[in-house]
Amino acid sequence: MKLSLNRPLVFFDLETTGINIASDRIVELSYYKLFPNGSSESKTYRVKPVEMILGVEQQKHIPAEASAVHGIYDEDVADCPTFKQIASEVASVFSGCDLAGYNSNHFDLPLLAEEFARTDVSIDLKRMKMVDVFTIFTKNEPRNLTAAYKFYCGKNLEDAHSACADTMATYEVLMAQLERYEIPTTVDELSEYTCGDKKFADFAGRIIYDDKGVECFNFGKYKGQRVADVFRRDTGYYGWLMDGEFPEYTKRVFMKIFLDLRK
């Protein structure tokens, strides 16, 4: 069954310094862009991860446990561009497209949003439909990407945990899933199928919309309560959130709600 596209679909995968969305950084980004006419393009970026220490930008160390997974070490990216330096190019590739990834709703997309939030490049990822191939897999054949590739494509996944290999494997798995299952073929429907009924105001899932489309807390002592209502009666909680180790994108959503109350 052919995938039905109204606009380009970008399959992407990230390799990172770790799994903390708020503090870890991208060391490799790969994409495979599929156009409605069937043509495609792809590219892989190696990225030098950086962080601010005492006001000075320095290369962030890639922990040994992360390098053991993806095979990328500090010296491999020392002379590579930072994400800030490639952000405009990546935004240009992704803009006007929908996105697809493997477990991307829970990790790759929130972390990518964090990286963009640290730059002055404007890109509205919330306007893009997101297809999470992992969700299709777990709803039908719960496994990991290597097993999914073997199950659906009948091949062994070589170079697993390299962004390029994982990106192409994700694309091939989705094409095979479309052939195997009676699942949606449009990106809008696939996005709904893989993202579920919950609508989040941020990418980390800390803020969720209620049935009226109003932002509510999805964690902590105020879970289920409207963010604006909490901020009206407990401004100290807003300060605690902004000082806490929450993703930058999440903080920006909180800030907008708080500032709107003061208008």
Tab-separated table of C-alpha atoms in Angstrom, residues 69-249:
chain	number	residue	atom	x	y	z
A	69	VAL	CA	25.589	2.858	21.939
A	70	HIS	CA	26.173	5.040	18.870
A	71	GLY	CA	29.972	4.881	18.456
A	72	ILE	CA	30.496	8.640	18.441
A	73	TYR	CA	33.215	10.070	20.692
A	74	ASP	CA	34.304	13.580	21.671
A	75	GLU	CA	37.095	13.677	19.109
A	76	ASP	CA	34.717	12.627	16.324
A	77	VAL	CA	32.712	15.834	16.644
A	78	ALA	CA	35.315	18.291	17.938
A	79	ASP	CA	35.621	20.007	14.546
A	80	CYS	CA	31.966	19.653	13.538
A	81	PRO	CA	29.471	22.534	13.480
A	82	THR	CA	27.303	23.129	16.535
A	83	PHE	CA	23.541	22.726	16.262
A	84	LYS	CA	23.193	26.509	16.298
A	85	GLN	CA	25.361	26.651	13.178
A	86	ILE	CA	23.189	24.168	11.246
A	87	ALA	CA	19.828	25.184	12.747
A	88	SER	CA	18.799	27.416	9.814
A	89	GLU	CA	19.562	24.674	7.297
A	90	VAL	CA	17.697	22.032	9.306
A	91	ALA	CA	14.726	24.361	9.769
A	92	SER	CA	14.648	24.989	6.031
A	93	VAL	CA	14.578	21.237	5.350
A	94	PHE	CA	11.849	20.551	7.934
A	95	SER	CA	9.622	23.589	7.340
A	96	GLY	CA	6.434	22.913	5.418
A	97	CYS	CA	6.765	19.190	6.081
A	98	ASP	CA	5.393	16.550	8.389
A	99	LEU	CA	7.726	14.420	10.506
A	100	ALA	CA	8.210	10.722	11.196
A	101	GLY	CA	10.495	8.888	13.570
A	102	TYR	CA	10.905	5.884	15.837
A	103	ASN	CA	9.853	6.634	19.424
A	104	SER	CA	10.198	10.243	18.333
A	105	ASN	CA	7.145	11.522	20.205
A	106	HIS	CA	8.802	10.755	23.530
A	107	PHE	CA	12.433	11.594	22.801
A	108	ASP	CA	13.666	12.845	19.412
A	109	LEU	CA	11.021	15.521	18.880
A	110	PRO	CA	11.185	17.009	22.416
A	111	LEU	CA	14.987	17.063	22.308
A	112	LEU	CA	14.999	18.637	18.837
A	113	ALA	CA	12.615	21.312	20.106
A	114	GLU	CA	15.039	22.005	22.959
A	115	GLU	CA	17.954	22.448	20.570
A	116	PHE	CA	15.962	24.890	18.424
A	117	ALA	CA	14.871	26.774	21.558
A	118	ARG	CA	18.538	27.530	22.297
A	119	THR	CA	18.951	29.230	18.919
A	120	ASP	CA	17.376	32.295	17.317
A	121	VAL	CA	15.971	30.185	14.475
A	122	SER	CA	12.191	30.203	14.297
A	123	ILE	CA	10.444	26.916	13.490
A	124	ASP	CA	6.973	25.880	14.648
A	125	LEU	CA	7.245	22.142	15.201
A	126	LYS	CA	3.770	22.102	16.776
A	127	ARG	CA	2.218	22.829	13.371
A	128	MET	CA	3.708	19.678	11.891
A	129	LYS	CA	1.979	16.312	11.949
A	130	MET	CA	4.062	13.641	13.644
A	131	VAL	CA	4.041	9.944	12.793
A	132	ASP	CA	5.665	7.705	15.400
A	133	VAL	CA	6.484	4.381	13.769
A	134	PHE	CA	7.318	2.912	17.169
A	135	THR	CA	3.714	3.381	18.289
A	136	ILE	CA	2.420	1.494	15.250
A	137	PHE	CA	4.869	-1.263	16.068
A	138	THR	CA	4.004	-1.504	19.759
A	139	LYS	CA	0.286	-1.525	18.984
A	140	ASN	CA	0.783	-4.508	16.711
A	141	GLU	CA	4.140	-6.226	17.400
A	142	PRO	CA	5.793	-4.871	20.582
A	143	ARG	CA	9.607	-4.966	20.029
A	144	ASN	CA	12.551	-2.616	19.332
A	145	LEU	CA	13.689	-1.144	15.990
A	146	THR	CA	16.164	-3.947	15.265
A	147	ALA	CA	13.438	-6.551	15.788
A	148	ALA	CA	10.950	-4.447	13.836
A	149	TYR	CA	13.338	-4.263	10.883
A	150	LYS	CA	13.876	-8.010	10.988
A	151	PHE	CA	10.153	-8.730	11.388
A	152	TYR	CA	8.812	-6.378	8.728
A	153	CYS	CA	11.679	-6.209	6.249
A	154	GLY	CA	13.286	-9.625	6.731
A	155	LYS	CA	16.752	-8.094	7.083
A	156	ASN	CA	19.285	-7.569	9.834
A	157	LEU	CA	19.808	-3.949	10.840
A	158	GLU	CA	23.474	-3.184	10.292
A	159	ASP	CA	24.985	-0.224	12.165
A	160	ALA	CA	22.052	0.017	14.563
A	161	HIS	CA	22.151	3.217	16.611
A	162	SER	CA	23.762	5.223	13.873
A	163	ALA	CA	21.361	8.001	12.906
A	164	CYS	CA	21.543	7.219	9.184
A	165	ALA	CA	20.897	3.494	9.560
A	166	ASP	CA	18.078	4.024	12.050
A	167	THR	CA	16.460	6.699	9.875
A	168	MET	CA	16.386	4.500	6.773
A	169	ALA	CA	15.238	1.493	8.807
A	170	THR	CA	12.364	3.570	10.199
A	171	TYR	CA	11.305	4.517	6.669
A	172	GLU	CA	11.428	0.917	5.459
A	173	VAL	CA	9.523	-0.346	8.503
A	174	LEU	CA	6.682	2.151	7.936
A	175	MET	CA	6.398	1.131	4.279
A	176	ALA	CA	6.182	-2.528	5.350
A	177	GLN	CA	3.627	-1.715	8.073
A	178	LEU	CA	1.406	-0.038	5.495
A	179	GLU	CA	1.486	-3.228	3.465
A	180	ARG	CA	0.842	-5.533	6.430
A	181	TYR	CA	-1.812	-3.739	8.473
A	182	GLU	CA	-5.096	-2.030	7.778
A	183	ILE	CA	-3.883	1.283	9.147
A	184	PRO	CA	-4.278	4.864	7.860
A	185	THR	CA	-2.269	5.928	4.825
A	186	THR	CA	-2.423	9.702	5.163
A	187	VAL	CA	-0.045	11.564	7.462
A	188	ASP	CA	-2.911	13.307	9.286
A	189	GLU	CA	-4.537	9.969	10.131
A	190	LEU	CA	-1.228	8.269	10.947
A	191	SER	CA	-0.363	11.123	13.280
A	192	GLU	CA	-3.664	10.657	15.107
A	193	TYR	CA	-3.156	6.879	15.161
A	194	THR	CA	0.344	7.087	16.630
A	195	CYS	CA	-0.079	10.123	18.893
A	196	GLY	CA	-3.437	9.110	20.369
A	197	ASP	CA	-6.170	11.329	21.695
A	198	LYS	CA	-3.986	13.264	24.127
A	199	LYS	CA	-2.966	16.694	22.881
A	200	PHE	CA	0.080	18.203	24.524
A	201	ALA	CA	0.944	21.896	24.645
A	202	ASP	CA	4.644	21.032	24.957
A	203	PHE	CA	6.772	18.223	23.568
A	204	ALA	CA	7.757	16.716	26.911
A	205	GLY	CA	4.138	15.961	27.824
A	206	ARG	CA	4.135	18.116	30.960
A	207	ILE	CA	1.239	20.308	29.750
A	208	ILE	CA	-1.921	18.833	28.233
A	209	TYR	CA	-4.993	20.437	26.690
A	210	ASP	CA	-8.382	19.728	28.271
A	211	ASP	CA	-11.565	19.201	26.256
A	212	LYS	CA	-11.930	22.990	25.963
A	213	GLY	CA	-8.423	23.380	24.520
A	214	VAL	CA	-7.060	24.962	27.710
A	215	GLU	CA	-3.585	24.092	29.044
A	216	CYS	CA	-3.546	21.882	32.154
A	217	PHE	CA	-0.779	20.399	34.266
A	218	ASN	CA	-0.007	16.772	33.430
A	219	PHE	CA	2.219	16.179	36.464
A	220	GLY	CA	2.763	17.094	40.094
A	221	LYS	CA	0.425	18.297	42.822
A	222	TYR	CA	-1.691	20.331	40.392
A	223	LYS	CA	-2.097	17.563	37.811
A	224	GLY	CA	-5.353	17.983	35.902
A	225	GLN	CA	-5.776	21.617	36.932
A	226	ARG	CA	-5.615	24.493	34.479
A	227	VAL	CA	-2.212	26.163	34.427
A	228	ALA	CA	-3.623	29.687	34.342
A	229	ASP	CA	-5.877	29.019	37.350
A	230	VAL	CA	-2.911	27.705	39.355
A	231	PHE	CA	-0.743	30.689	38.428
A	232	ARG	CA	-3.508	33.083	39.526
A	233	ARG	CA	-3.574	31.685	43.052
A	234	ASP	CA	-0.006	30.372	43.423
A	235	THR	CA	2.504	32.615	41.659
A	236	GLY	CA	5.287	30.978	43.642
A	237	TYR	CA	4.659	27.768	41.749
A	238	TYR	CA	5.433	29.579	38.501
A	239	GLY	CA	8.760	30.703	39.948
A	240	TRP	CA	9.521	27.171	41.083
A	241	LEU	CA	8.817	25.858	37.583
A	242	MET	CA	11.049	28.431	35.907
A	243	ASP	CA	13.922	27.641	38.284
A	244	GLY	CA	13.461	23.890	37.944
A	245	GLU	CA	15.102	21.439	35.578
A	246	PHE	CA	12.298	21.457	33.050
A	247	PRO	CA	12.823	21.515	29.262
A	248	GLU	CA	13.252	25.010	27.856
A	249	TYR	CA	10.344	24.597	25.460
